[in-house]
Short mmCIF file of C-alpha atoms in Angstrom, two decimals:
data_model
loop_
_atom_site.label_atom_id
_atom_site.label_comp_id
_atom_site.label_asym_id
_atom_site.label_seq_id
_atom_site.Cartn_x
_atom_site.Cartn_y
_atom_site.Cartn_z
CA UNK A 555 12.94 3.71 19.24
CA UNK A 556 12.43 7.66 19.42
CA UNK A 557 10.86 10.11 17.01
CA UNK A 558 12.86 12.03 14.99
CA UNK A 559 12.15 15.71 15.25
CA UNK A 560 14.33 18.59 13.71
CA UNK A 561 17.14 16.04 13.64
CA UNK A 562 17.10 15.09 17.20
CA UNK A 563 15.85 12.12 18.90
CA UNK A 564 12.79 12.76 21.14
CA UNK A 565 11.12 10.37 23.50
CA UNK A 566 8.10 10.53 25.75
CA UNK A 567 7.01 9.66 29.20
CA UNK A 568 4.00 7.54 27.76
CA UNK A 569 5.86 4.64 25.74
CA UNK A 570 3.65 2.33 23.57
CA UNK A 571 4.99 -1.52 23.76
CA UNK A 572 5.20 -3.19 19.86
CA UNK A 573 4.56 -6.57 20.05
CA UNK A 574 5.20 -9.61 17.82
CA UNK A 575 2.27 -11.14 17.12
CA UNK A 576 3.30 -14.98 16.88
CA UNK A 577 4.35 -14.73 20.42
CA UNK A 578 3.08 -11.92 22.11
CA UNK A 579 6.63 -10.53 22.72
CA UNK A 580 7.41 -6.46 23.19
CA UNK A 581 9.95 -6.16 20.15
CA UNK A 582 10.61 -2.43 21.45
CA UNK A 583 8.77 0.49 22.66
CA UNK A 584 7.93 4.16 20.82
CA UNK A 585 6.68 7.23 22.30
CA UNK A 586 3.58 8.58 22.48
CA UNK A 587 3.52 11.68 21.02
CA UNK A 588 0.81 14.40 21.37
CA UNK A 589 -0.20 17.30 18.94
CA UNK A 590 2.71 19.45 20.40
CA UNK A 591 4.83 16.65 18.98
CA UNK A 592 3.46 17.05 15.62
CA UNK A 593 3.39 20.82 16.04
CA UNK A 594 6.93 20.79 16.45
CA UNK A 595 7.60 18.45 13.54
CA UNK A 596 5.69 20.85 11.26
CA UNK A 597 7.38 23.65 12.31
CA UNK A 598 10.79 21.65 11.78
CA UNK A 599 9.52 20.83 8.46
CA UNK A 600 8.48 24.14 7.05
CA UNK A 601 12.08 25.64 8.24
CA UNK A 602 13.89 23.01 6.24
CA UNK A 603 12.08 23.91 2.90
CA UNK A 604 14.21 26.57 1.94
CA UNK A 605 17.37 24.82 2.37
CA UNK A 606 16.32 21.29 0.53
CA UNK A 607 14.37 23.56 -2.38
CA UNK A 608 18.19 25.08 -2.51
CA UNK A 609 19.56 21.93 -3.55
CA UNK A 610 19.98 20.90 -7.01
CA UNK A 611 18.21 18.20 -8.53
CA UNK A 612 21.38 16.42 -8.73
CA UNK A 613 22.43 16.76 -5.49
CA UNK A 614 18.79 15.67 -4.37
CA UNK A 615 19.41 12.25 -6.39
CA UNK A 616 22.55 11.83 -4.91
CA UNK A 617 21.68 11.90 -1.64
CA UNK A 618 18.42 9.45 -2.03
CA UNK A 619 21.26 7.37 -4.07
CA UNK A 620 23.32 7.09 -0.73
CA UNK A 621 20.20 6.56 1.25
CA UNK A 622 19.29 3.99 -1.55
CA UNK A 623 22.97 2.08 -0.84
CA UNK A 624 22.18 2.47 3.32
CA UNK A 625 19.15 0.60 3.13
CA UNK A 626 20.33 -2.11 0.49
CA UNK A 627 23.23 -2.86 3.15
CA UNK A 628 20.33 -2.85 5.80
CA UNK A 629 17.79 -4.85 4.26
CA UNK A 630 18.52 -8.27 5.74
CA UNK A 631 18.06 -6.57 9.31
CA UNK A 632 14.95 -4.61 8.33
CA UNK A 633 13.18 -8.12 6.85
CA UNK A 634 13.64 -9.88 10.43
CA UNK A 635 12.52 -6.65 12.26
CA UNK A 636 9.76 -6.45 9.49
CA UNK A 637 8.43 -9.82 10.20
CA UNK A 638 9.43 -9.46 14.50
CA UNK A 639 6.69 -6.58 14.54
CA UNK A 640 4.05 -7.29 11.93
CA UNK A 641 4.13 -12.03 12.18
CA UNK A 642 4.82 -11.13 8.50
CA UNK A 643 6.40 -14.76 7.51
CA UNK A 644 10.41 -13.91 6.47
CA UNK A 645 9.93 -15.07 2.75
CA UNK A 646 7.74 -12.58 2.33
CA UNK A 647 9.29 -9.45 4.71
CA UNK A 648 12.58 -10.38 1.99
CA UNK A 649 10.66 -9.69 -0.72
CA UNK A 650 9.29 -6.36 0.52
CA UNK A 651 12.73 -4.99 1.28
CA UNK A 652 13.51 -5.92 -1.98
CA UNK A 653 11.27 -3.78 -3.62
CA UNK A 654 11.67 -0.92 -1.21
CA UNK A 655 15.50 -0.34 -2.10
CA UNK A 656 14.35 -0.55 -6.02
CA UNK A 657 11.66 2.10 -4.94
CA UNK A 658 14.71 4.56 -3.17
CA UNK A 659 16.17 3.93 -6.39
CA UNK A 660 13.94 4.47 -8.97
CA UNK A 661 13.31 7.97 -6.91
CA UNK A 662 16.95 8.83 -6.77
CA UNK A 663 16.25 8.41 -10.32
CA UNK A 664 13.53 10.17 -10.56
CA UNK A 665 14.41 13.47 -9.10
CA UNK A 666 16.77 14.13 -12.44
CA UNK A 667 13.27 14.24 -14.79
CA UNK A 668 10.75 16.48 -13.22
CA UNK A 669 9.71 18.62 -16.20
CA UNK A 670 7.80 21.55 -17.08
CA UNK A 671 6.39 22.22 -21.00
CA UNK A 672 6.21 24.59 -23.53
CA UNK A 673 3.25 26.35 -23.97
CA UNK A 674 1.96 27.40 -27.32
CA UNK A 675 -0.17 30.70 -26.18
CA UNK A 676 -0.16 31.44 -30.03
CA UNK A 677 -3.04 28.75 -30.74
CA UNK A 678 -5.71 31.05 -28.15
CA UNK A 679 -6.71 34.31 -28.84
CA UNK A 680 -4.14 37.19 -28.20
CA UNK A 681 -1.50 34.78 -27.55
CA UNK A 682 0.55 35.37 -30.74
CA UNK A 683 3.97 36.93 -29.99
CA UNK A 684 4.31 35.39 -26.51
CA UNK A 685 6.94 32.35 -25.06
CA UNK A 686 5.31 30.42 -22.47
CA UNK A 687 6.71 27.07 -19.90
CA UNK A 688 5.43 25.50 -17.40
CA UNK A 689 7.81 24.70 -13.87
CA UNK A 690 6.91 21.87 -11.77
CA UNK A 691 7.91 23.23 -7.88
CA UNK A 692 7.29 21.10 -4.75
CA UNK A 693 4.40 21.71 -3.03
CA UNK A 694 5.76 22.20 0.46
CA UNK A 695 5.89 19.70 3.42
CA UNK A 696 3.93 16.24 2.60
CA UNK A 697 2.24 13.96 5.69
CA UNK A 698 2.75 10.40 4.93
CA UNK A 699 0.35 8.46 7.46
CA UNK A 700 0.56 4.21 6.77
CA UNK A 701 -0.60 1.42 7.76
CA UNK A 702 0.96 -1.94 9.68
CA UNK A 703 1.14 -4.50 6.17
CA UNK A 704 3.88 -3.19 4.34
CA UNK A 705 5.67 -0.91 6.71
CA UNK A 706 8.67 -0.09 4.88
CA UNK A 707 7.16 -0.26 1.28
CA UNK A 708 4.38 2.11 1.32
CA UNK A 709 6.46 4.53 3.55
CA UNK A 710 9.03 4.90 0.85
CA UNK A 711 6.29 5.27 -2.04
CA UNK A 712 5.21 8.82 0.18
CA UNK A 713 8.77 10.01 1.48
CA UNK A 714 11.08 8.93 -1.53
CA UNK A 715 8.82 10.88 -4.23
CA UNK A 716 8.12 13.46 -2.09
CA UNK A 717 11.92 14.18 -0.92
CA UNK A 718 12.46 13.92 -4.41
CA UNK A 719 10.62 16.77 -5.87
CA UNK A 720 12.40 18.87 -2.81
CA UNK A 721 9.58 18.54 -0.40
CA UNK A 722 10.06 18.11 2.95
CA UNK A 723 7.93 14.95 4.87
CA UNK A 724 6.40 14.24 8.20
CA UNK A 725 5.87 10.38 8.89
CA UNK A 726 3.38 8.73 11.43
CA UNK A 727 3.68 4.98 10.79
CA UNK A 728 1.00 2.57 11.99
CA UNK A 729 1.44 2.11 15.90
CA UNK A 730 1.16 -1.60 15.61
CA UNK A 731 4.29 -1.97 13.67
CA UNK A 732 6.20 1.78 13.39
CA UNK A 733 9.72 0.14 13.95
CA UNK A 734 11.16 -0.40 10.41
CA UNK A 735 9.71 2.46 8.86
CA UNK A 736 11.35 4.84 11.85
CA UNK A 737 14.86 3.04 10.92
CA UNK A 738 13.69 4.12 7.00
CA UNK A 739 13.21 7.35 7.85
CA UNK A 740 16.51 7.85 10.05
CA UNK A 741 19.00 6.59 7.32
CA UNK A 742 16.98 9.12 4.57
CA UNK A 743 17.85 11.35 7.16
CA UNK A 744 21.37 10.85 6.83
CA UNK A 745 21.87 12.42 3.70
CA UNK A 746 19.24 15.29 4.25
CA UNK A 747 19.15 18.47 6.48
CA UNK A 748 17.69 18.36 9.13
CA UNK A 749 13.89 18.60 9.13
CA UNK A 750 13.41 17.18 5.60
CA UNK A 751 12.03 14.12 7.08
CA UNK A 752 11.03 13.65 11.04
CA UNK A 753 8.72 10.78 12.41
CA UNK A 754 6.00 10.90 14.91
CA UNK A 755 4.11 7.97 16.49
CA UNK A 756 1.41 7.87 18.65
CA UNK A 757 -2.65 7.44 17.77
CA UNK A 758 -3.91 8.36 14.83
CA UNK A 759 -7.16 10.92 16.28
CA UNK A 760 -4.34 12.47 17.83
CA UNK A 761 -1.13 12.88 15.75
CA UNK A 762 -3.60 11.80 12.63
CA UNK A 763 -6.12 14.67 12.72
CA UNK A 764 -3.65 17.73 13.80
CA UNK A 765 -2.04 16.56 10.55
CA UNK A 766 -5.26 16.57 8.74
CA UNK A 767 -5.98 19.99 10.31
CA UNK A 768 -2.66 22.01 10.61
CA UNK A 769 -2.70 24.49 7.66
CA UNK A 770 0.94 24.20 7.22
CA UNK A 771 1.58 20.91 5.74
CA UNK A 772 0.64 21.10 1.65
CA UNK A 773 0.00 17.36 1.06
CA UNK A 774 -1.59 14.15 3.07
CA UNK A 775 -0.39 10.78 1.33
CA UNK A 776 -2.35 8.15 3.18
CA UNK A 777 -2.96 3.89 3.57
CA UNK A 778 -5.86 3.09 5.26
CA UNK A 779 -9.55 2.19 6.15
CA UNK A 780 -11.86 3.50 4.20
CA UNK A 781 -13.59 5.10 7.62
CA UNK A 782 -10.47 6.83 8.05
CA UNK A 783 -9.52 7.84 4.49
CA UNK A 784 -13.59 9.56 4.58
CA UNK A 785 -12.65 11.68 7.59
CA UNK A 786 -9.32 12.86 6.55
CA UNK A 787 -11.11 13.72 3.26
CA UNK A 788 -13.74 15.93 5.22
CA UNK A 789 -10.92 17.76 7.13
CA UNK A 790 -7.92 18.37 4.90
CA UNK A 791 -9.40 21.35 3.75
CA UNK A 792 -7.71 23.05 0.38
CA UNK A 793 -4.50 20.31 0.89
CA UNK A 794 -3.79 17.69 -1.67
CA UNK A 795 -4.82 14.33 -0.54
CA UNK A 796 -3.98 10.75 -1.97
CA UNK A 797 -5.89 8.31 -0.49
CA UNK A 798 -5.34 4.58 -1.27
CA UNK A 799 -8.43 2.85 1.34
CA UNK A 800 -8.01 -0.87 0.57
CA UNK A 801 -9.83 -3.52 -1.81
CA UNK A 802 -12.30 -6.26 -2.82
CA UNK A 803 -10.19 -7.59 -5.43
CA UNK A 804 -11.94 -10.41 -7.75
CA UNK A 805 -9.78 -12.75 -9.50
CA UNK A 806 -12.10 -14.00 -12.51
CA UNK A 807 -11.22 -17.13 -14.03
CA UNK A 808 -12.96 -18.04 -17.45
CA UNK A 809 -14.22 -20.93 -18.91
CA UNK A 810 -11.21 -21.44 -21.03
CA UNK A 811 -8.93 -20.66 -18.91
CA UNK A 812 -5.14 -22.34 -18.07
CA UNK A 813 -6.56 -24.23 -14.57
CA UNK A 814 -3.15 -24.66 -13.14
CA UNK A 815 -2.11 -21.39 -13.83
CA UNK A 816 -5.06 -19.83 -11.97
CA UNK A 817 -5.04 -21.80 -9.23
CA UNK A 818 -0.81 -21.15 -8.55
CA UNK A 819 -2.59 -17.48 -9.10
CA UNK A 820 -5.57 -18.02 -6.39
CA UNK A 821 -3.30 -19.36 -3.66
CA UNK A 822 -0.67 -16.47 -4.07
CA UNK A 823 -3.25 -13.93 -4.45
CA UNK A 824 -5.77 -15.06 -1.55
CA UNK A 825 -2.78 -15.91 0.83
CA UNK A 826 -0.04 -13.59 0.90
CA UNK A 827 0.81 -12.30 4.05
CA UNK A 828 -2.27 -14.29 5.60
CA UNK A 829 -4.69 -11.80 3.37
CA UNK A 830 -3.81 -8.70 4.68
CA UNK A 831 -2.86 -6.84 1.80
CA UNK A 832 -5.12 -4.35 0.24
CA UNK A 833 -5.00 -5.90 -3.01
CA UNK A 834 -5.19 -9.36 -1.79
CA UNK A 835 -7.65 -11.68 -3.85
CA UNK A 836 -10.53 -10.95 -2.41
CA UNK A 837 -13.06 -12.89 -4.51
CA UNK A 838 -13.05 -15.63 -6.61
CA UNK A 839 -15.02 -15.40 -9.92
CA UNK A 840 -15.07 -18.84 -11.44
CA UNK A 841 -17.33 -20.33 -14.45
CA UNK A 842 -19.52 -22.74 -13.26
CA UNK A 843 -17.99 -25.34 -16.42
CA UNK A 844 -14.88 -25.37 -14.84
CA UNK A 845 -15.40 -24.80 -11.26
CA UNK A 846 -15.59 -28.17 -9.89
CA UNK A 847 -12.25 -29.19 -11.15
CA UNK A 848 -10.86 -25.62 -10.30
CA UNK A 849 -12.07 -26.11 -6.68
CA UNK A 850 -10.61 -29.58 -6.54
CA UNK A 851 -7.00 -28.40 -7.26
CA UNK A 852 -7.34 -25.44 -5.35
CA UNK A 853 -8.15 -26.86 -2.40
CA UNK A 854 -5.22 -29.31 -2.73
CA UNK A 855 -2.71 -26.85 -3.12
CA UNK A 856 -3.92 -24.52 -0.32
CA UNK A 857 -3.84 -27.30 2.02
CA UNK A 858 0.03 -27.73 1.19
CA UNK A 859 0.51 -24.26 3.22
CA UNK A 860 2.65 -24.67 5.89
CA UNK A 861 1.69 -22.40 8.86
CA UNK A 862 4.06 -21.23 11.55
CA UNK A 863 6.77 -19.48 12.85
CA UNK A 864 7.05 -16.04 10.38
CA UNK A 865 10.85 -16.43 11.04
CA UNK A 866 11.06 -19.87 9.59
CA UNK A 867 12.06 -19.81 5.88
CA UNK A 868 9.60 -22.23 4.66
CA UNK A 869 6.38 -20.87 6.66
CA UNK A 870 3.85 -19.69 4.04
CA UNK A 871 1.21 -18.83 6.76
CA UNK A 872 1.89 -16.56 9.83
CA UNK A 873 -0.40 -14.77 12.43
CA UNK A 874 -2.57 -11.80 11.77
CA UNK A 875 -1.92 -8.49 13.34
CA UNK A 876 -3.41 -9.42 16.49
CA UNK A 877 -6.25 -11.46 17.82
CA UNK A 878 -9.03 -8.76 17.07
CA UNK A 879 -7.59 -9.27 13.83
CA UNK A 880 -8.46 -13.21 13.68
CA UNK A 881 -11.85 -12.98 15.32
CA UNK A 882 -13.04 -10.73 12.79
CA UNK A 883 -11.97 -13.18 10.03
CA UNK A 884 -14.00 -15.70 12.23
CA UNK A 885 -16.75 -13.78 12.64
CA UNK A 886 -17.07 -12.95 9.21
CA UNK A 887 -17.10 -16.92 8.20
CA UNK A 888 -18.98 -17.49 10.28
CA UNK A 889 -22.08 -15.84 9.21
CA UNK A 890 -21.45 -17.02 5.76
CA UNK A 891 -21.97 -20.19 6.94
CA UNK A 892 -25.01 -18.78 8.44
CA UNK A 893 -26.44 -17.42 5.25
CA UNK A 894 -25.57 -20.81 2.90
CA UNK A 895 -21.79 -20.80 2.06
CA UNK A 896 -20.05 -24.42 2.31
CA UNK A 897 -16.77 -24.67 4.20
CA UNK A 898 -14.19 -26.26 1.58
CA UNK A 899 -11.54 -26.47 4.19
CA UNK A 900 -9.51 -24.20 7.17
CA UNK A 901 -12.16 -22.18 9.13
CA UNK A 902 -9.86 -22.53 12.51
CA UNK A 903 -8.81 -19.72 14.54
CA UNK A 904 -6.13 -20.30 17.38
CA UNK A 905 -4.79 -17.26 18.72
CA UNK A 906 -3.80 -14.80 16.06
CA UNK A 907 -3.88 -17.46 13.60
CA UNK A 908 -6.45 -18.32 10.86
CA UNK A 909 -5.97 -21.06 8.58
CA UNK A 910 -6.52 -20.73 4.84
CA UNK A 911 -10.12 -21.04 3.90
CA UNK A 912 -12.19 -21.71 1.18
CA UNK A 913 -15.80 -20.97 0.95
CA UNK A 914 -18.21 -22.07 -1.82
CA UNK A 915 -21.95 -21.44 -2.54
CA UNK A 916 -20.70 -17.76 -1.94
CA UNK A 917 -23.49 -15.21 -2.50
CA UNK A 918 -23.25 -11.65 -3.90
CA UNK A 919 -25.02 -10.03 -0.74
CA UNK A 920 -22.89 -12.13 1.69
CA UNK A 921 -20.73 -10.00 4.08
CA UNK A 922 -17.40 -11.69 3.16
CA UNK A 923 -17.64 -10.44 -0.33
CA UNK A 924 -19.69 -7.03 0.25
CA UNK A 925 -16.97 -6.03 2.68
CA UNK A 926 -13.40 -5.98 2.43
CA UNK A 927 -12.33 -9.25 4.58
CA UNK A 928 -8.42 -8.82 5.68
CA UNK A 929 -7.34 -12.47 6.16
CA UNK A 930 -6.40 -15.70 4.26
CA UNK A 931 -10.00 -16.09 2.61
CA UNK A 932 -11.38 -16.95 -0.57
CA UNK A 933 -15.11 -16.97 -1.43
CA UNK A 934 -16.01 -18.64 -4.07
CA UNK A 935 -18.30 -17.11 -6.37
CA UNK A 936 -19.90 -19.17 -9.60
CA UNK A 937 -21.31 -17.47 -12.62
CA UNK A 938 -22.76 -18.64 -16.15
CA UNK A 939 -20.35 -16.46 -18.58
CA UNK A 940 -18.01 -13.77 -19.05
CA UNK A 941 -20.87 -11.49 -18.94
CA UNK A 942 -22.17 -12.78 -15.64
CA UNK A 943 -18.49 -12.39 -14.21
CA UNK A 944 -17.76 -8.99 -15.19
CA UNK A 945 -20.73 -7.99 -13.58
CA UNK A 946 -19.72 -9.81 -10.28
CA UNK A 947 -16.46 -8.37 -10.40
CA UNK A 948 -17.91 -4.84 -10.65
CA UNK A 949 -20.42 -5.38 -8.14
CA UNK A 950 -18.81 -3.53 -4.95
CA UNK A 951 -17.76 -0.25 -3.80
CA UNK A 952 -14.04 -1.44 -4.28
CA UNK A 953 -12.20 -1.09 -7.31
CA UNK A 954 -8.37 -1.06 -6.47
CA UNK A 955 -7.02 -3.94 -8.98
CA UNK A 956 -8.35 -7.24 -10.72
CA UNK A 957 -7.16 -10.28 -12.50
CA UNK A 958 -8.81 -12.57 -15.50
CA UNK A 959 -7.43 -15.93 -16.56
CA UNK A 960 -8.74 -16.06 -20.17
CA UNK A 961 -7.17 -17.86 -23.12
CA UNK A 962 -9.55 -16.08 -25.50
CA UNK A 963 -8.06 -12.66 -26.80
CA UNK A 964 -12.05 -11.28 -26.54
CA UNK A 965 -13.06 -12.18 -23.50
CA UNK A 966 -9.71 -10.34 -22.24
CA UNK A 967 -10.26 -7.74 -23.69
CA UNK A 968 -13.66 -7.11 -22.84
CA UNK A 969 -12.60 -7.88 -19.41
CA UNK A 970 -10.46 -5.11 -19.29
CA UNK A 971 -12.66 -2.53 -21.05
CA UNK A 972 -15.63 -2.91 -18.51
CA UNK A 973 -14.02 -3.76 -14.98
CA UNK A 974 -14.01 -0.84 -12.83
CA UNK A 975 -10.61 -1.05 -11.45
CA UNK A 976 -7.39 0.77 -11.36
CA UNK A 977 -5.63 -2.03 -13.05
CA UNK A 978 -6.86 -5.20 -14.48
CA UNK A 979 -4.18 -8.09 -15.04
CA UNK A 980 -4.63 -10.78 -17.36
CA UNK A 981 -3.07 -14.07 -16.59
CA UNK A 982 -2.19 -12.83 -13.49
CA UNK A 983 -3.60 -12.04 -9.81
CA UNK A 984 -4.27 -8.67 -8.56
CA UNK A 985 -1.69 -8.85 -5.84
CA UNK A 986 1.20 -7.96 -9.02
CA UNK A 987 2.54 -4.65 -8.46
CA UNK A 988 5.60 -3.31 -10.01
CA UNK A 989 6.96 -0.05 -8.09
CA UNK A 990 7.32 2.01 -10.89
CA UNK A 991 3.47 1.36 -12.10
CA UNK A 992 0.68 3.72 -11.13
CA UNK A 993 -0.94 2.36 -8.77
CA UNK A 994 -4.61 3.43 -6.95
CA UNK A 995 -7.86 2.39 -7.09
CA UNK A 996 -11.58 3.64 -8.35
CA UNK A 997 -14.69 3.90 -6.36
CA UNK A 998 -14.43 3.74 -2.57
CA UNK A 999 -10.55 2.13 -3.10
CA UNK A 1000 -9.38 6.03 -2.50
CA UNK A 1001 -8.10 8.87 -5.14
CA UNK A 1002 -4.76 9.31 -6.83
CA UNK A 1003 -2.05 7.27 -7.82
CA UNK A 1004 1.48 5.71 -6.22
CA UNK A 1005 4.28 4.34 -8.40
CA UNK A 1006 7.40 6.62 -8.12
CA UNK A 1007 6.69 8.37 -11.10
CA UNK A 1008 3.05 9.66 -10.90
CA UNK A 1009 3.50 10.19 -6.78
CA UNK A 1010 6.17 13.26 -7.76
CA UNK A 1011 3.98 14.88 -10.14
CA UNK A 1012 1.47 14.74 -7.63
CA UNK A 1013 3.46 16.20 -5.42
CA UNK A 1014 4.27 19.02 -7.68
CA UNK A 1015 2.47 21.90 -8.26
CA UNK A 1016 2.93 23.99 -12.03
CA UNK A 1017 3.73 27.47 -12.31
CA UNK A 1018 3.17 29.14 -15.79
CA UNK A 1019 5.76 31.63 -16.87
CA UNK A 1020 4.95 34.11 -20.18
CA UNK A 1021 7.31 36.41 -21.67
CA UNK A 1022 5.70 38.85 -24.19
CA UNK A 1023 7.87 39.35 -26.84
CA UNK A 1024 6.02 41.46 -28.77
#
């Protein structure tokens, strides 16, 4: 596939080759671009402002509504090109283009309810006599910069909002799996002038940083490491920045908890997309009265997984990224072991694969629960208590989202009141997400919020207009 620049299709000498990682297969090549690439994009995209700014809001929803029916009619080939360049198992790849055409729409819906307020000047000091508003106007041309996990997804939460509240967009999708998010960005472009939205691949301290650096885009929307998310931080300068940098999600499950319940939850949570998803579960909080017969069931049901081909319907576990991928997993069990933690069942790594593990005797100052582990893991942590638990949970530098199986309308509610978390779920894992909720983490899980709604006024700025009447 090419990069879309100014409307036209641009290529490169330098090709990158995307491979599928349960076979090792080149699924299709992308350029390489260069900071002249991304020079030209920005350039493209501060020339189209004028023109999308001169659209209505109407017409902007209109056109996202046409993009919104393209993709629906494109969302069975998108899955299987989803899963081809990310081993993402079909089942799931489904169920992200699912939610990406509700995201296009809820923005098409969107666009129609950006409002400013009224202003009563009269309740300050001199302001009696005067009519005052507030206008939301875009801030200019947005960078959206993600990851390989949910390639389509979090591409449309930064381009749909952001097209929405008339800004113009520059994409740079993850190199390791860029392929459906260019085909996003090319039917968007449809129904846009050109410029609104142009793509450009290549590596991230190259088309990454002159993105960071160029004083001509307004906003940075990014899905990353938290190394990465730091830098950009350090270099945006005066720009806007949302930065959502990954979890250590703890799934807390009380003494009087529903057992089956939170196991269906633990498997879900700790295994989706073989653990690499940000808000995976990341840690298991269990009270040691119900633990042993927690454990018991849980290990049951995870060894029911069927692991495989990601295009095979029924395959629950596919490969991870790439083999640097698995043999960090491995590593990372591996000196749990090291340090005390009993091996439940999985531990295996062949190839790009990692079975589905379950560690007990898990220690707070282990390295699989200090640090964010991205693959199908779940540490076992017992505590005495709700009180004990809560502080578990809250003990890391994450704080993206949380769940609590609890029966008792206290304990939940406590829960929720002292876990330091974006969202806490009870009766439910943290790997829920609706994509009209605001969604973004505390602590070193990144700054600002997704969810349709709350990424447009982000990507707004307010003007205050005063008549004096007087």
């Amino acid at each position: 596939m090419k990069m879309l620049i100014n409307g036209e299709f641009k290529s490169k000498e330098e090709l990158f080759d995307v491979k599928n990682p349960y076979n090792n297969e080149i699924v299709d090549k992308v350029p390489i671009g260069d900071r002249g690439d991304v020079k030209l994009a920005i350039e493209s995209a501060n020339k189209a402002k004028k023109e999308l700014n001169d659209f209505s809001s109407r017409k902007v929803s209109e056109g996202l509504y046409s993009a919104y029916e393209s993709l629906k009619s494109e969302k069975k080939s998108l899955a299987k090109l989803i899963t081809k360049e990310t081993g993402k198992p079909i089942k799931d790849s489904i169920g992200e283009m699912e939610r990406s055409v509700e995201t296009l729409k809820f923005a098409a819906e969107e666009a129609k309810r950006i409002y400013g307020e009224t202003v009563p000047l009269d309740a300050g000091i001199g302001g009696k006599g005067f009519f005052a508003f507030t206008q939301k106007i875009p801030l200019g041309v947005v960078a959206a910069i993600t990851p390989f996990n949910y390639p389509v997804n979090l591409a449309i939460h930064k381009i749909a909002p952001a097209i929405a509240a008339k800004n113009t967009t520059i994409l740079k999708p993850s190199l390791q799996a860029p392929l459906a998010a260019m085909r996003l960005a090319e039917i968007i472009s449809q129904e846009f002038p050109d410029g609104v939205i142009n793509t450009v691949t290549g590596f991230g301290g190259e088309i990454g940083d002159e993105l960071t650096v160029n004083d001509d885009i307004d906003k940075i929307s990014f899905t990353g490491s938290v190394a990465t998310g730091l830098l950009i931080s350090n270099r945006a300068g005066m720009k806007k920045i949302t930065l959502e940098l990954g979890g250590n999600d703890p799934l807390i499950v009380l003494e009087d908890a529903d057992i089956e319940k939170s196991v269906r939850a633990a498997v879900l949570g700790s295994y989706l997309y073989s653990g690499q998803v940000c808000m995976a579960v990341k840690r298991i909080i269990i009270d040691e009265v119900i633990a042993d017969e927690f454990i018991d069931l849980f290990v049951k049901e995870t060894q029911k997984l069927k692991i495989g081909d990601p295009m095979d319907p029924k395959t629950d576990i596919g490969p991870l990224i790439d083999e640097d991928a698995a043999k960090m997993v491995e590593q990372s069990v591996v000196r749990s072991y090291k340090k005390g933690a009993r091996l439940l069942t999985g531990g295996n790594r062949d190839g790009n694969f990692f079975e589905p593990t379950i560690l007990d005797n898990i220690t707070p100052d282990m390295d699989i629960v200090v640090n964010e582990t991205f693959g199908p893991v779940s540490p076992i942590i017992r505590v005495d208590g709700v009180e004990e638990a809560i502080s578990a949970a809250n003990n890391s530098e994450f704080g993206l989202q949380a769940g609590v199986f609890t029966e008792s309308l206290h304990n939940a509610l406590k829960c929720v009141n002292e876990i330091e978390a974006g969202s806490v779920f009870i009766n439910k894992q943290s790997t829920f997400r609706t994509d009209n909720m605001p969604f973004g983490g505390f602590k070193m899980s990144g700054m600002g919020k997704e969810g349709v709604k709350y990424a447009v006024n982000d990507m707004t700025r307010s003007k205050l207009i005063a008549m004096n009447l007087r």
